């Protein structure tokens, strides 16, 4: 017998059933138990069924601020913790809870980096109707998402902006728990969402973080009250961990910008970096850049000037080149298009984000399973936004796909999702609230 067999199985400090019962009965789980639960789950000692039961108890009964902090900390402790302390410049990151047409990271990271700040934007791929930043950038010929830690540091030092794939070493407990929540109806618990997002951001080692917490039909949180609660929870978590954190609550009822897809969203981002682009994309990019630069010690930075005079564009080109991409290469174009036009004159009163996100996904711009490829040229170009006047026959939007068989299901998705009426809709501000510690 080996010595391990002689000693028998390791003695565990706690019992998962006791932890589950405590949360099921509305109690507070003490710090040692909670840390053990996360560690034992990551090691495979606590079973999926037990962790799913615990996650459901959290969804139903919530968690206090201290419990959420401990949970987040335990997930951070499950993996690698990076540090940018030797970079010699401040680091500031941004996280969006995801939306339709949300390409803001693309112009934002190089814009903020053009002020001498490092922006380590460790991103993911899209699943479902919200697109992934990496999928969008992979439309650019040659561009690669996977960087080693050495490459990441070198690019932060030399270029300032990096958008790359988050390594699997950050918060592995979250990776396992998120996959479990996805199939057990427990994604929507605010303590679990907040600890999931913030464990990865804090482990990444950024000095400061700006959160774009979205609400509305195309967002994870449908109503502003839940979005506010999520934002407050995440701002508190960041602050408690020494990461200067603020959040903006932003409206995601209408797609952001005019492009929904991948290659077309890259093109729209380049338009913004060239000093043009849709007003809502410029507004949100500028608002988030101001927040990020304020946290990095530059509250008076003239962000619009950097978009106008080409500094942000220079930073974008350097960022794309550093990751093997050709910023001048033609982006992929779809083989087939279908345009929908107005059948009556009036004013566009509504373009509902979620159905348009689903339609772009059905055209091939998104993936249903993690292993599926995306079609970079697929997506939707809007030609109008709510409030625009239209005449009969005026194009409203164009569907793009490589396979025309995809148009029918995409058109089904947007059936009834836009309106042309007589009165302009009331103006709804994009940035609704600012949440600070
Ligand atoms: N994004 C995450 O990373 N985690 C969640 O729980 C939800 C969204």
XYZ file of C-alpha atoms and ligand atoms in Angstrom:
445
model
C 0.000 0.000 0.000
C 1.178 3.510 -0.720
C 1.277 5.932 2.185
C -1.749 7.866 0.782
C -3.848 4.669 0.830
C -2.704 3.933 4.345
C -3.867 7.385 5.480
C -7.254 7.097 3.717
C -9.041 10.025 2.000
C -8.107 13.552 3.094
C -10.316 14.893 5.879
C -12.515 17.710 4.571
C -13.060 20.682 6.855
C -16.805 21.029 6.180
C -19.788 19.237 4.739
C -21.411 20.562 1.540
C -24.888 19.626 2.747
C -24.489 21.873 5.827
C -23.459 24.793 3.597
C -26.396 24.188 1.242
C -28.856 23.958 4.162
C -27.561 27.191 5.681
C -28.229 29.113 2.452
C -31.482 27.253 1.769
C -32.788 28.403 5.146
C -31.854 32.014 4.467
C -28.792 32.109 6.696
C -25.391 33.670 6.196
C -22.623 31.271 5.175
C -19.510 31.958 7.257
C -16.248 32.789 5.511
C -14.375 29.489 6.112
C -17.332 27.408 4.872
C -17.811 29.537 1.772
C -14.103 29.467 0.879
C -14.070 25.703 1.409
C -17.184 25.205 -0.778
C -15.587 27.004 -3.746
C -12.243 25.269 -3.298
C -13.796 21.815 -2.844
C -16.001 22.332 -5.916
C -12.997 23.372 -8.019
C -11.103 20.257 -6.812
C -14.060 18.061 -7.758
C -14.867 17.027 -4.173
C -18.183 18.921 -4.051
C -20.396 17.453 -6.797
C -22.147 19.444 -9.557
C -25.530 18.532 -8.027
C -24.481 20.028 -4.688
C -23.092 23.201 -6.197
C -26.211 23.579 -8.376
C -28.361 23.278 -5.260
C -26.241 25.899 -3.487
C -26.457 28.236 -6.525
C -30.257 27.880 -6.515
C -30.352 28.688 -2.790
C -28.299 31.837 -3.524
C -30.658 32.765 -6.365
C -33.676 32.420 -4.063
C -32.264 33.863 -0.833
C -29.492 36.226 -1.965
C -26.213 37.000 -0.255
C -24.956 39.837 1.923
C -22.117 42.158 0.870
C -19.550 40.218 2.954
C -20.632 36.862 1.561
C -20.369 38.177 -2.014
C -16.892 39.549 -1.248
C -15.757 36.193 0.177
C -17.265 34.260 -2.746
C -15.476 36.542 -5.219
C -12.221 36.266 -3.333
C -12.465 32.470 -3.214
C -12.974 32.370 -6.990
C -9.969 34.656 -7.496
C -7.894 32.388 -5.228
C -8.790 29.374 -7.404
C -6.406 30.576 -10.139
C -3.690 32.908 -11.284
C -3.598 36.552 -10.183
C -1.860 38.918 -12.596
C -0.136 42.161 -11.715
C 0.670 45.105 -13.939
C 2.532 46.925 -11.158
C 5.827 46.907 -13.123
C 4.361 48.503 -16.242
C 5.096 52.025 -15.108
C 1.696 53.344 -16.208
C -1.812 53.144 -14.809
C -4.069 50.344 -16.039
C -7.796 50.712 -16.542
C -10.228 48.228 -17.999
C -13.868 48.317 -19.020
C -16.479 45.587 -18.850
C -19.856 45.605 -20.564
C -22.601 43.239 -19.471
C -23.306 42.755 -23.186
C -25.763 44.008 -25.719
C -26.770 44.129 -29.372
C -24.371 46.038 -31.624
C -22.088 46.654 -28.632
C -18.704 47.183 -30.264
C -17.656 49.978 -27.895
C -14.514 48.159 -26.687
C -13.043 48.412 -30.204
C -12.785 52.213 -30.423
C -12.585 52.686 -26.635
C -9.427 50.689 -25.830
C -7.179 52.480 -28.365
C -8.790 55.843 -27.572
C -7.972 55.561 -23.848
C -4.498 54.136 -24.619
C -3.738 57.207 -26.739
C -3.578 59.119 -23.415
C -0.691 56.968 -22.147
C -2.881 54.647 -20.084
C -2.628 50.846 -20.398
C -5.895 49.085 -21.260
C -5.753 45.308 -20.731
C -9.026 44.195 -22.253
C -9.228 40.449 -21.680
C -12.352 39.407 -23.543
C -14.478 36.440 -24.450
C -16.331 35.040 -27.400
C -20.025 35.501 -27.974
C -22.651 32.918 -27.212
C -26.288 33.607 -28.074
C -27.530 36.957 -29.316
C -24.817 39.184 -27.802
C -21.693 39.219 -29.939
C -18.195 38.573 -28.669
C -15.471 41.189 -29.008
C -12.915 38.597 -30.135
C -15.276 37.307 -32.838
C -15.601 40.820 -34.206
C -11.835 41.442 -34.283
C -11.195 38.090 -35.935
C -12.854 39.575 -39.037
C -9.555 41.408 -39.580
C -7.205 39.275 -41.699
C -4.251 37.974 -39.674
C -5.433 39.255 -36.266
C -4.961 36.779 -33.431
C -6.714 36.733 -30.060
C -4.390 34.401 -28.133
C -1.408 36.130 -26.519
C 1.054 34.775 -23.985
C 1.424 36.753 -20.753
C 4.796 38.060 -22.032
C 3.201 39.262 -25.268
C 0.379 40.883 -23.308
C 2.821 42.785 -21.090
C 5.027 43.844 -24.014
C 2.005 45.179 -25.924
C 0.668 47.040 -22.898
C 4.063 48.665 -22.460
C 4.673 49.509 -26.148
C 1.182 50.133 -27.551
C -0.991 50.573 -24.448
C -4.114 48.841 -25.737
C -4.600 45.073 -25.868
C -7.798 43.216 -26.642
C -7.107 39.494 -26.318
C -8.527 36.195 -25.082
C -8.642 35.809 -21.313
C -6.341 32.923 -20.340
C -7.910 29.874 -18.722
C -5.802 30.479 -15.579
C -8.018 33.343 -14.346
C -10.678 32.251 -11.831
C -11.107 28.599 -12.972
C -13.739 28.160 -10.227
C -15.899 30.693 -12.053
C -15.464 28.883 -15.359
C -16.795 25.669 -13.816
C -19.568 27.385 -11.872
C -20.704 29.542 -14.834
C -21.068 26.440 -17.043
C -23.115 24.792 -14.274
C -25.325 27.867 -13.790
C -25.955 27.957 -17.519
C -27.677 24.555 -17.425
C -29.386 24.820 -14.020
C -31.398 28.050 -14.339
C -29.147 29.941 -11.924
C -27.445 32.475 -14.204
C -29.716 35.322 -13.096
C -28.668 35.552 -9.423
C -27.097 38.987 -8.884
C -24.523 37.761 -6.283
C -23.424 35.063 -8.741
C -23.254 37.373 -11.762
C -21.366 40.043 -9.809
C -18.840 37.614 -8.307
C -18.384 35.897 -11.682
C -17.599 39.110 -13.563
C -15.573 40.742 -10.814
C -13.468 37.666 -9.931
C -12.080 37.675 -13.481
C -11.547 41.442 -13.548
C -9.860 41.592 -10.126
C -7.681 38.534 -10.916
C -6.596 40.289 -14.110
C -4.844 42.898 -11.962
C -6.215 46.162 -13.382
C -5.860 49.288 -11.185
C -9.257 50.620 -12.196
C -12.417 49.406 -13.879
C -15.410 51.026 -15.545
C -18.556 48.918 -15.879
C -21.130 49.447 -18.617
C -24.181 47.806 -17.054
C -26.951 47.583 -19.597
C -30.682 47.303 -19.163
C -33.476 46.770 -21.679
C -34.612 44.218 -24.225
C -31.148 43.474 -25.636
C -29.480 43.230 -22.220
C -29.011 40.575 -19.614
C -31.052 42.681 -17.144
C -34.381 43.734 -18.573
C -35.182 46.486 -16.077
C -33.125 49.343 -14.728
C -33.721 48.447 -11.053
C -31.994 45.071 -11.418
C -29.228 46.657 -13.499
C -28.709 49.243 -10.740
C -28.519 46.548 -8.072
C -25.986 44.588 -10.157
C -23.941 47.736 -10.779
C -23.912 48.691 -7.089
C -22.890 45.163 -6.101
C -20.012 45.136 -8.604
C -18.829 48.643 -7.720
C -18.754 47.628 -4.033
C -16.816 44.448 -4.854
C -14.216 46.302 -6.915
C -13.843 49.002 -4.278
C -13.503 46.461 -1.439
C -10.734 44.734 -3.426
C -8.765 47.926 -4.043
C -9.817 48.325 -7.703
C -11.188 51.838 -8.310
C -14.560 51.037 -9.910
C -17.426 53.071 -11.338
C -20.396 52.058 -13.475
C -22.693 53.619 -16.050
C -26.235 52.300 -16.474
C -26.987 52.415 -20.207
C -30.083 51.822 -22.307
C -30.008 48.658 -24.441
C -33.550 48.705 -25.803
C -32.354 49.763 -29.275
C -29.300 48.275 -31.030
C -26.163 50.359 -30.528
C -25.065 52.047 -33.736
C -26.151 50.842 -37.158
C -24.098 47.639 -37.490
C -24.944 44.301 -35.830
C -22.539 41.490 -36.652
C -18.776 41.181 -36.799
C -16.999 42.697 -39.838
C -19.612 45.458 -40.119
C -19.114 46.316 -36.419
C -15.352 46.571 -36.982
C -15.999 48.934 -39.899
C -18.303 51.071 -37.751
C -15.645 51.225 -35.021
C -13.048 52.354 -37.567
C -15.500 55.054 -38.713
C -15.664 56.326 -35.110
C -11.864 56.296 -34.826
C -11.743 58.290 -38.063
C -13.862 61.008 -36.437
C -17.257 59.886 -37.854
C -19.682 57.077 -37.022
C -23.152 56.991 -35.449
C -23.963 59.487 -32.690
C -24.846 56.863 -30.042
C -21.559 54.984 -30.513
C -19.600 58.229 -30.211
C -21.598 59.269 -27.139
C -21.041 56.014 -25.253
C -17.389 55.693 -26.301
C -16.702 59.239 -25.090
C -18.651 58.764 -21.824
C -16.798 55.537 -20.961
C -13.413 56.976 -22.001
C -13.990 59.960 -19.689
C -14.793 57.624 -16.793
C -11.720 55.488 -17.480
C -9.382 58.450 -17.825
C -10.765 60.067 -14.670
C -9.952 56.877 -12.733
C -6.480 56.920 -14.337
C -5.886 60.458 -13.035
C -6.803 62.441 -16.176
C -10.262 63.908 -15.440
C -9.820 66.749 -17.950
C -8.601 64.695 -20.928
C -10.019 66.014 -24.234
C -11.356 62.703 -25.485
C -13.183 64.084 -28.539
C -9.983 65.750 -29.756
C -8.192 62.374 -29.820
C -10.959 61.009 -32.060
C -10.843 64.068 -34.330
C -7.093 64.418 -34.766
C -6.192 60.774 -35.481
C -4.413 59.924 -32.214
C -6.987 57.229 -31.367
C -6.750 55.852 -34.923
C -2.936 55.631 -34.685
C -3.351 53.704 -31.447
C -5.897 51.329 -33.094
C -3.584 50.637 -36.039
C -0.673 49.885 -33.685
C -2.909 47.593 -31.592
C -4.136 45.624 -34.629
C -0.631 45.316 -36.122
C 0.868 44.152 -32.804
C -1.517 41.179 -32.903
C -0.690 40.245 -36.511
C -3.642 42.022 -38.128
C -3.569 44.234 -41.211
C -5.528 47.408 -40.426
C -5.692 48.225 -44.166
C -6.968 44.843 -45.357
C -10.463 44.586 -46.821
C -12.972 43.111 -44.378
C -15.014 40.076 -45.473
C -18.192 40.884 -47.409
C -21.333 38.724 -47.399
C -22.233 36.860 -50.571
C -25.967 37.577 -50.235
C -28.029 40.536 -49.006
C -31.706 41.258 -48.516
C -33.072 44.717 -47.781
C -36.334 45.525 -46.002
C -37.931 48.869 -46.925
C -40.648 51.058 -45.435
C -44.163 50.333 -46.682
C -45.553 53.537 -45.193
C -44.246 57.060 -44.643
C -43.730 58.370 -41.116
C -41.235 58.242 -38.281
C -39.370 55.165 -37.035
C -40.752 54.697 -33.516
C -39.055 51.456 -32.418
C -36.232 49.085 -33.327
C -36.207 46.390 -30.682
C -32.682 45.240 -29.796
C -33.314 41.606 -28.820
C -35.062 40.425 -32.020
C -32.440 42.170 -34.154
C -29.693 40.479 -32.113
C -31.385 37.120 -32.614
C -31.780 37.774 -36.347
C -28.066 38.618 -36.738
C -27.254 35.443 -34.834
C -29.507 33.401 -37.134
C -27.746 34.932 -40.151
C -24.520 33.353 -38.852
C -22.974 36.274 -36.929
C -23.228 34.408 -33.606
C -22.893 30.853 -32.419
C -25.349 28.473 -30.752
C -22.655 26.214 -29.287
C -19.236 27.240 -27.977
C -17.463 25.169 -30.649
C -19.357 26.655 -33.644
C -17.560 29.086 -35.990
C -19.075 32.510 -36.710
C -19.574 33.940 -40.199
C -17.664 37.201 -40.013
C -19.481 38.843 -42.934
C -22.968 37.978 -41.631
C -25.147 40.459 -39.783
C -27.508 43.376 -40.170
C -26.931 46.969 -41.241
C -29.614 49.355 -40.014
C -30.206 52.335 -42.285
C -32.419 54.221 -39.819
C -32.786 54.681 -36.054
C -35.829 55.538 -33.917
C -36.790 59.160 -34.533
C -35.753 59.148 -38.232
C -38.376 60.182 -40.801
C -38.887 57.728 -43.684
C -40.733 57.701 -46.996
C -42.390 54.718 -48.719
C -39.747 52.443 -50.258
C -36.889 53.796 -48.148
C -34.506 51.013 -47.010
C -34.840 50.302 -43.268
C -32.252 47.551 -42.849
C -30.192 45.063 -44.831
C -29.592 41.439 -43.854
C -26.205 39.969 -44.821
C -25.423 36.249 -45.032
C -23.336 33.817 -47.051
C -26.257 31.410 -47.332
C -29.591 32.908 -48.529
C -31.449 30.052 -46.778
C -30.774 31.937 -43.540
C -32.890 34.981 -44.482
C -36.286 33.453 -43.727
C -35.611 32.689 -40.042
C -33.879 36.027 -39.575
C -36.924 37.810 -41.033
C -39.157 35.775 -38.702
C -37.115 37.040 -35.738
C -37.603 40.713 -36.623
C -41.292 40.373 -37.502
C -43.075 43.039 -35.434
C -39.778 44.270 -33.963
C -39.839 47.715 -35.572
C -42.538 50.308 -36.153
C -43.080 53.276 -38.405
C -45.681 55.620 -36.908
C -46.772 59.215 -36.955
C -45.161 60.641 -33.818
C -41.483 60.615 -32.941
C -40.753 58.484 -29.851
C -39.807 60.372 -26.660
C -36.071 60.945 -26.452
C -34.486 58.386 -24.088
C -30.994 59.223 -22.831
C -28.456 56.487 -23.547
C -26.484 56.935 -20.324
C -29.079 56.863 -17.560
C -27.116 56.839 -14.293
C -23.612 56.829 -12.903
C -22.860 54.565 -9.936
C -19.888 55.219 -7.703
C -18.681 53.694 -4.449
N -20.827 37.284 -17.534
C -20.027 36.590 -16.674
O -18.819 36.556 -16.839
N -20.628 35.949 -15.659
C -21.949 35.962 -15.442
O -22.410 35.361 -14.494
C -22.750 36.668 -16.335
C -22.165 37.332 -17.379
